[in-house]
Amino acid sequence: MTDTLLLERERGLLTLRLNRPEKKNALTRAMYSQLAQALAMADADPQISAVLICGSHDCFTAGNDIVDFLEQPPADLDNPVFEFMLSLLDCRKPVIAAVAGPAVGIGTTLLLHCDLIYVSRDARLRTPFVSLGLCPEFGSSLILPRLLGQARAAQLLLLGEGLSGEQAAAWGIATEALDSGEAALAKARDVALRFESLPAEAVRISKQLMKAPDREQLRAVIEEEGWLFTQRLRSPEAVAALSGFINRH
């Protein structure tokens, strides 16, 4: 069986590569657990200076694997999805993302917690929570209105409209848009390796200061969203929408 999450170490860089191409890198409970463990390991390892999260050159992730998700839906915050969320939220090392192709649902919202994000111009970011009978997650209901303003955030979170990589960079969701997935990954890798030569404690303190003002509010919002998300999963709207999604695919 192919490993669905590949861990690659290059000097001080740990790369977490989503590797489920036959399912467009859709995330399973096992993958969330592996991601959480890898982030915790990187955070504790003094030899690791940065973490890079990526998919393939043409697909970041299609979001949750709906079938896997519904087989054992999260009933509370004690589950692999939230374990991953908190591990990324609490990671003291710089986290860099390289994005090409689809970045759906949590594939977009996880980017809001990365420090540097490099995308291909034709990447497609989407948060189709409402269309699936669900609600925003991973702090997106707090971060996106603050970052984009209410009107643009409503386009993404209420209407579920897509966003190109080029738009994501223009709107401040991504650091830079590049011509291809290969170029985005190369740039992300080069930038991530730069942290190896920077003073580690100064980097850690600087990230801590940047995150501190919103930290407690963001954690509370993530928990509230998570509780509401688990309730929505059992709603008639979500059951119908998710069943329809599975039948179409």
CSV table of C-alpha atoms in Angstrom, one decimal:
chain,number,residue,atom,x,y,z
A,1,MET,CA,0.0,0.0,0.0
A,2,THR,CA,1.3,3.4,-0.9
A,3,ASP,CA,2.0,5.8,2.0
A,4,THR,CA,-0.6,8.6,1.8
A,5,LEU,CA,1.7,11.0,3.6
A,6,LEU,CA,5.4,11.1,2.7
A,7,LEU,CA,7.9,12.6,5.2
A,8,GLU,CA,11.1,13.9,3.6
A,9,ARG,CA,14.0,15.4,5.4
A,10,GLU,CA,16.4,17.7,3.7
A,11,ARG,CA,18.9,19.3,6.0
A,12,GLY,CA,16.8,21.4,8.4
A,13,LEU,CA,13.6,21.1,6.3
A,14,LEU,CA,10.8,18.5,6.9
A,15,THR,CA,8.5,18.2,4.0
A,16,LEU,CA,5.0,16.7,4.5
A,17,ARG,CA,3.8,15.5,1.1
A,18,LEU,CA,0.2,14.5,0.6
A,19,ASN,CA,0.4,11.4,-1.6
A,20,ARG,CA,-3.0,10.0,-2.5
A,21,PRO,CA,-3.2,11.0,-6.2
A,22,GLU,CA,-6.0,8.6,-7.1
A,23,LYS,CA,-8.3,10.5,-4.7
A,24,LYS,CA,-6.8,14.0,-5.4
A,25,ASN,CA,-5.0,13.8,-2.1
A,26,ALA,CA,-8.3,13.8,-0.2
A,27,LEU,CA,-7.6,13.6,3.6
A,28,THR,CA,-8.6,10.6,5.7
A,29,ARG,CA,-8.6,10.3,9.5
A,30,ALA,CA,-5.3,8.4,9.3
A,31,MET,CA,-3.7,11.2,7.3
A,32,TYR,CA,-4.9,13.8,9.8
A,33,SER,CA,-3.3,11.8,12.6
A,34,GLN,CA,-0.1,11.4,10.7
A,35,LEU,CA,0.0,15.2,9.9
A,36,ALA,CA,-0.6,16.0,13.6
A,37,GLN,CA,2.2,13.7,14.7
A,38,ALA,CA,4.6,15.0,12.1
A,39,LEU,CA,4.0,18.6,13.1
A,40,ALA,CA,4.4,17.8,16.8
A,41,MET,CA,7.7,15.9,16.0
A,42,ALA,CA,9.0,18.8,13.9
A,43,ASP,CA,8.1,21.3,16.7
A,44,ALA,CA,10.1,19.3,19.2
A,45,ASP,CA,13.1,18.5,17.1
A,46,PRO,CA,15.9,21.2,17.3
A,47,GLN,CA,17.4,19.9,14.1
A,48,ILE,CA,14.3,20.9,12.1
A,49,SER,CA,14.1,24.6,11.2
A,50,ALA,CA,11.0,24.6,9.0
A,51,VAL,CA,8.1,22.5,7.7
A,52,LEU,CA,6.8,22.4,4.2
A,53,ILE,CA,3.3,21.1,3.4
A,54,CYS,CA,2.6,20.2,-0.3
A,55,GLY,CA,0.7,17.9,-2.6
A,56,SER,CA,1.6,17.0,-6.1
A,57,HIS,CA,2.5,19.4,-9.0
A,58,ASP,CA,-1.2,19.5,-10.1
A,59,CYS,CA,-3.2,18.9,-6.9
A,60,PHE,CA,-2.9,20.1,-3.3
A,61,THR,CA,-5.9,18.4,-1.8
A,62,ALA,CA,-9.6,17.9,-2.5
A,63,GLY,CA,-10.3,18.3,1.2
A,64,ASN,CA,-11.9,15.7,3.4
A,65,ASP,CA,-12.4,12.2,2.0
A,66,ILE,CA,-16.2,12.3,2.4
A,67,VAL,CA,-16.7,8.6,2.5
A,68,ASP,CA,-14.0,8.1,5.2
A,69,PHE,CA,-15.4,11.2,7.0
A,70,LEU,CA,-18.9,9.8,7.1
A,71,GLU,CA,-18.0,6.3,8.2
A,72,GLN,CA,-16.9,7.8,11.6
A,73,PRO,CA,-17.9,11.5,11.7
A,74,PRO,CA,-16.3,13.5,14.4
A,75,ALA,CA,-18.7,13.8,17.4
A,76,ASP,CA,-16.6,16.2,19.4
A,77,LEU,CA,-13.2,17.9,19.4
A,78,ASP,CA,-11.4,14.8,20.4
A,79,ASN,CA,-10.7,13.4,16.9
A,80,PRO,CA,-7.9,13.4,14.3
A,81,VAL,CA,-9.2,16.5,12.4
A,82,PHE,CA,-9.0,18.8,15.4
A,83,GLU,CA,-5.8,17.1,16.6
A,84,PHE,CA,-4.3,18.2,13.2
A,85,MET,CA,-5.8,21.7,13.5
A,86,LEU,CA,-4.3,22.3,17.0
A,87,SER,CA,-0.9,20.9,16.0
A,88,LEU,CA,-0.7,23.3,13.1
A,89,LEU,CA,-2.0,26.2,15.3
A,90,ASP,CA,0.6,25.4,18.0
A,91,CYS,CA,3.6,24.7,15.7
A,92,ARG,CA,6.4,27.1,16.7
A,93,LYS,CA,8.5,26.4,13.6
A,94,PRO,CA,7.8,28.3,10.3
A,95,VAL,CA,5.3,26.4,8.2
A,96,ILE,CA,5.4,26.9,4.4
A,97,ALA,CA,2.8,25.6,1.9
A,98,ALA,CA,3.2,24.9,-1.8
A,99,VAL,CA,-0.2,24.7,-3.6
A,100,ALA,CA,-1.1,23.7,-7.1
A,101,GLY,CA,-4.5,22.7,-8.6
A,102,PRO,CA,-7.4,22.1,-6.2
A,103,ALA,CA,-7.2,23.2,-2.6
A,104,VAL,CA,-10.7,22.5,-1.3
A,105,GLY,CA,-12.3,23.0,2.1
A,106,ILE,CA,-9.6,22.4,4.7
A,107,GLY,CA,-7.1,22.5,1.9
A,108,THR,CA,-7.8,26.3,1.8
A,109,THR,CA,-8.4,26.9,5.5
A,110,LEU,CA,-5.2,25.3,6.6
A,111,LEU,CA,-3.3,27.8,4.5
A,112,LEU,CA,-4.6,30.5,6.8
A,113,HIS,CA,-2.4,29.1,9.5
A,114,CYS,CA,0.8,28.7,7.5
A,115,ASP,CA,3.4,31.4,7.6
A,116,LEU,CA,4.3,31.6,3.9
A,117,ILE,CA,2.2,30.2,1.0
A,118,TYR,CA,3.3,29.8,-2.6
A,119,VAL,CA,0.7,28.9,-5.2
A,120,SER,CA,0.5,28.2,-8.9
A,121,ARG,CA,-1.4,30.9,-10.8
A,122,ASP,CA,-4.0,28.4,-11.8
A,123,ALA,CA,-4.5,26.9,-8.4
A,124,ARG,CA,-8.1,26.8,-7.3
A,125,LEU,CA,-9.0,27.5,-3.7
A,126,ARG,CA,-12.6,26.7,-2.6
A,127,THR,CA,-14.5,26.6,0.7
A,128,PRO,CA,-17.8,24.9,-0.3
A,129,PHE,CA,-19.0,24.3,3.3
A,130,VAL,CA,-22.5,25.8,2.9
A,131,SER,CA,-23.2,23.9,-0.3
A,132,LEU,CA,-22.5,20.7,1.7
A,133,GLY,CA,-24.9,21.8,4.5
A,134,LEU,CA,-21.9,22.5,6.7
A,135,CYS,CA,-20.3,25.7,8.2
A,136,PRO,CA,-16.8,27.2,8.1
A,137,GLU,CA,-14.0,25.6,10.1
A,138,PHE,CA,-10.4,26.0,11.3
A,139,GLY,CA,-11.0,29.7,12.2
A,140,SER,CA,-11.9,30.8,8.7
A,141,SER,CA,-15.0,32.6,9.9
A,142,LEU,CA,-12.7,34.9,12.0
A,143,ILE,CA,-9.7,35.1,9.7
A,144,LEU,CA,-11.2,35.6,6.3
A,145,PRO,CA,-13.5,38.6,7.2
A,146,ARG,CA,-10.5,40.3,8.9
A,147,LEU,CA,-8.2,39.6,6.1
A,148,LEU,CA,-10.5,40.3,3.1
A,149,GLY,CA,-13.4,42.3,4.5
A,150,GLN,CA,-17.0,41.0,4.9
A,151,ALA,CA,-18.0,41.2,1.3
A,152,ARG,CA,-15.1,39.1,-0.1
A,153,ALA,CA,-15.3,36.7,2.8
A,154,ALA,CA,-19.0,36.2,2.0
A,155,GLN,CA,-18.1,35.3,-1.6
A,156,LEU,CA,-15.9,32.5,-0.3
A,157,LEU,CA,-17.7,31.3,2.9
A,158,LEU,CA,-21.4,31.9,2.0
A,159,LEU,CA,-21.4,31.3,-1.8
A,160,GLY,CA,-18.5,29.0,-1.9
A,161,GLU,CA,-17.0,30.8,-4.9
A,162,GLY,CA,-13.6,29.7,-6.1
A,163,LEU,CA,-10.4,31.7,-6.0
A,164,SER,CA,-7.5,31.4,-8.4
A,165,GLY,CA,-3.9,31.3,-7.1
A,166,GLU,CA,-3.4,34.7,-8.7
A,167,GLN,CA,-6.4,36.1,-6.9
A,168,ALA,CA,-5.2,34.5,-3.6
A,169,ALA,CA,-1.9,36.3,-3.8
A,170,ALA,CA,-3.6,39.6,-4.8
A,171,TRP,CA,-6.0,39.3,-1.8
A,172,GLY,CA,-3.2,38.4,0.7
A,173,ILE,CA,-4.1,34.8,1.3
A,174,ALA,CA,-1.0,33.6,-0.5
A,175,THR,CA,2.5,35.1,-0.4
A,176,GLU,CA,3.2,34.7,-4.1
A,177,ALA,CA,1.7,33.2,-7.3
A,178,LEU,CA,4.0,31.4,-9.7
A,179,ASP,CA,3.6,30.1,-13.2
A,180,SER,CA,3.3,26.4,-12.4
A,181,GLY,CA,3.0,23.9,-9.6
A,182,GLU,CA,6.6,23.0,-10.1
A,183,ALA,CA,7.7,26.6,-9.7
A,184,ALA,CA,5.5,27.1,-6.6
A,185,LEU,CA,7.1,24.0,-5.0
A,186,ALA,CA,10.6,25.0,-5.9
A,187,LYS,CA,10.1,28.5,-4.5
A,188,ALA,CA,8.5,27.2,-1.3
A,189,ARG,CA,11.5,24.7,-0.8
A,190,ASP,CA,14.1,27.4,-1.4
A,191,VAL,CA,12.4,29.8,1.0
A,192,ALA,CA,11.9,27.0,3.6
A,193,LEU,CA,15.6,26.1,3.5
A,194,ARG,CA,16.5,29.7,4.2
A,195,PHE,CA,15.4,29.2,7.8
A,196,GLU,CA,18.2,26.8,8.4
A,197,SER,CA,20.7,29.8,8.4
A,198,LEU,CA,18.5,32.1,10.5
A,199,PRO,CA,18.7,32.2,14.3
A,200,ALA,CA,16.2,29.7,15.4
A,201,GLU,CA,15.2,31.3,18.7
A,202,ALA,CA,14.7,34.7,17.0
A,203,VAL,CA,12.5,33.1,14.4
A,204,ARG,CA,10.5,31.3,17.1
A,205,ILE,CA,9.9,34.5,19.1
A,206,SER,CA,9.1,36.5,16.1
A,207,LYS,CA,6.4,34.0,15.0
A,208,GLN,CA,5.1,33.9,18.6
A,209,LEU,CA,4.7,37.7,18.7
A,210,MET,CA,3.0,37.8,15.3
A,211,LYS,CA,0.4,35.1,16.3
A,212,ALA,CA,-0.1,36.2,20.0
A,213,PRO,CA,-2.7,39.0,19.6
A,214,ASP,CA,-5.4,36.7,18.1
A,215,ARG,CA,-4.3,33.4,19.6
A,216,GLU,CA,-6.8,32.9,22.3
A,217,GLN,CA,-9.8,34.3,20.3
A,218,LEU,CA,-8.8,32.1,17.4
A,219,ARG,CA,-8.6,29.0,19.5
A,220,ALA,CA,-12.1,29.7,20.9
A,221,VAL,CA,-13.5,30.3,17.4
A,222,ILE,CA,-12.0,27.1,16.1
A,223,GLU,CA,-13.6,25.2,19.0
A,224,GLU,CA,-17.0,26.9,18.4
A,225,GLU,CA,-16.8,26.2,14.7
A,226,GLY,CA,-15.8,22.6,15.4
A,227,TRP,CA,-18.7,22.0,17.7
A,228,LEU,CA,-21.2,23.5,15.2
A,229,PHE,CA,-19.6,21.6,12.4
A,230,THR,CA,-20.1,18.3,14.2
A,231,GLN,CA,-23.7,19.2,14.8
A,232,ARG,CA,-24.2,20.2,11.1
A,233,LEU,CA,-22.9,16.8,10.0
A,234,ARG,CA,-26.0,15.2,11.5
A,235,SER,CA,-28.4,17.7,10.0
A,236,PRO,CA,-30.8,16.7,7.2
A,237,GLU,CA,-29.3,19.4,4.9
A,238,ALA,CA,-25.8,17.9,5.3
A,239,VAL,CA,-26.9,14.3,5.1
A,240,ALA,CA,-28.7,15.0,1.8
A,241,ALA,CA,-25.8,17.1,0.4
A,242,LEU,CA,-23.1,14.7,1.3
A,243,SER,CA,-25.0,11.7,0.1
A,244,GLY,CA,-25.6,13.5,-3.2
A,245,PHE,CA,-21.8,14.3,-3.4
A,246,ILE,CA,-20.9,10.6,-2.9
A,247,ASN,CA,-23.5,9.4,-5.5
A,248,ARG,CA,-22.1,11.8,-8.1
A,249,HIS,CA,-18.6,10.6,-7.4
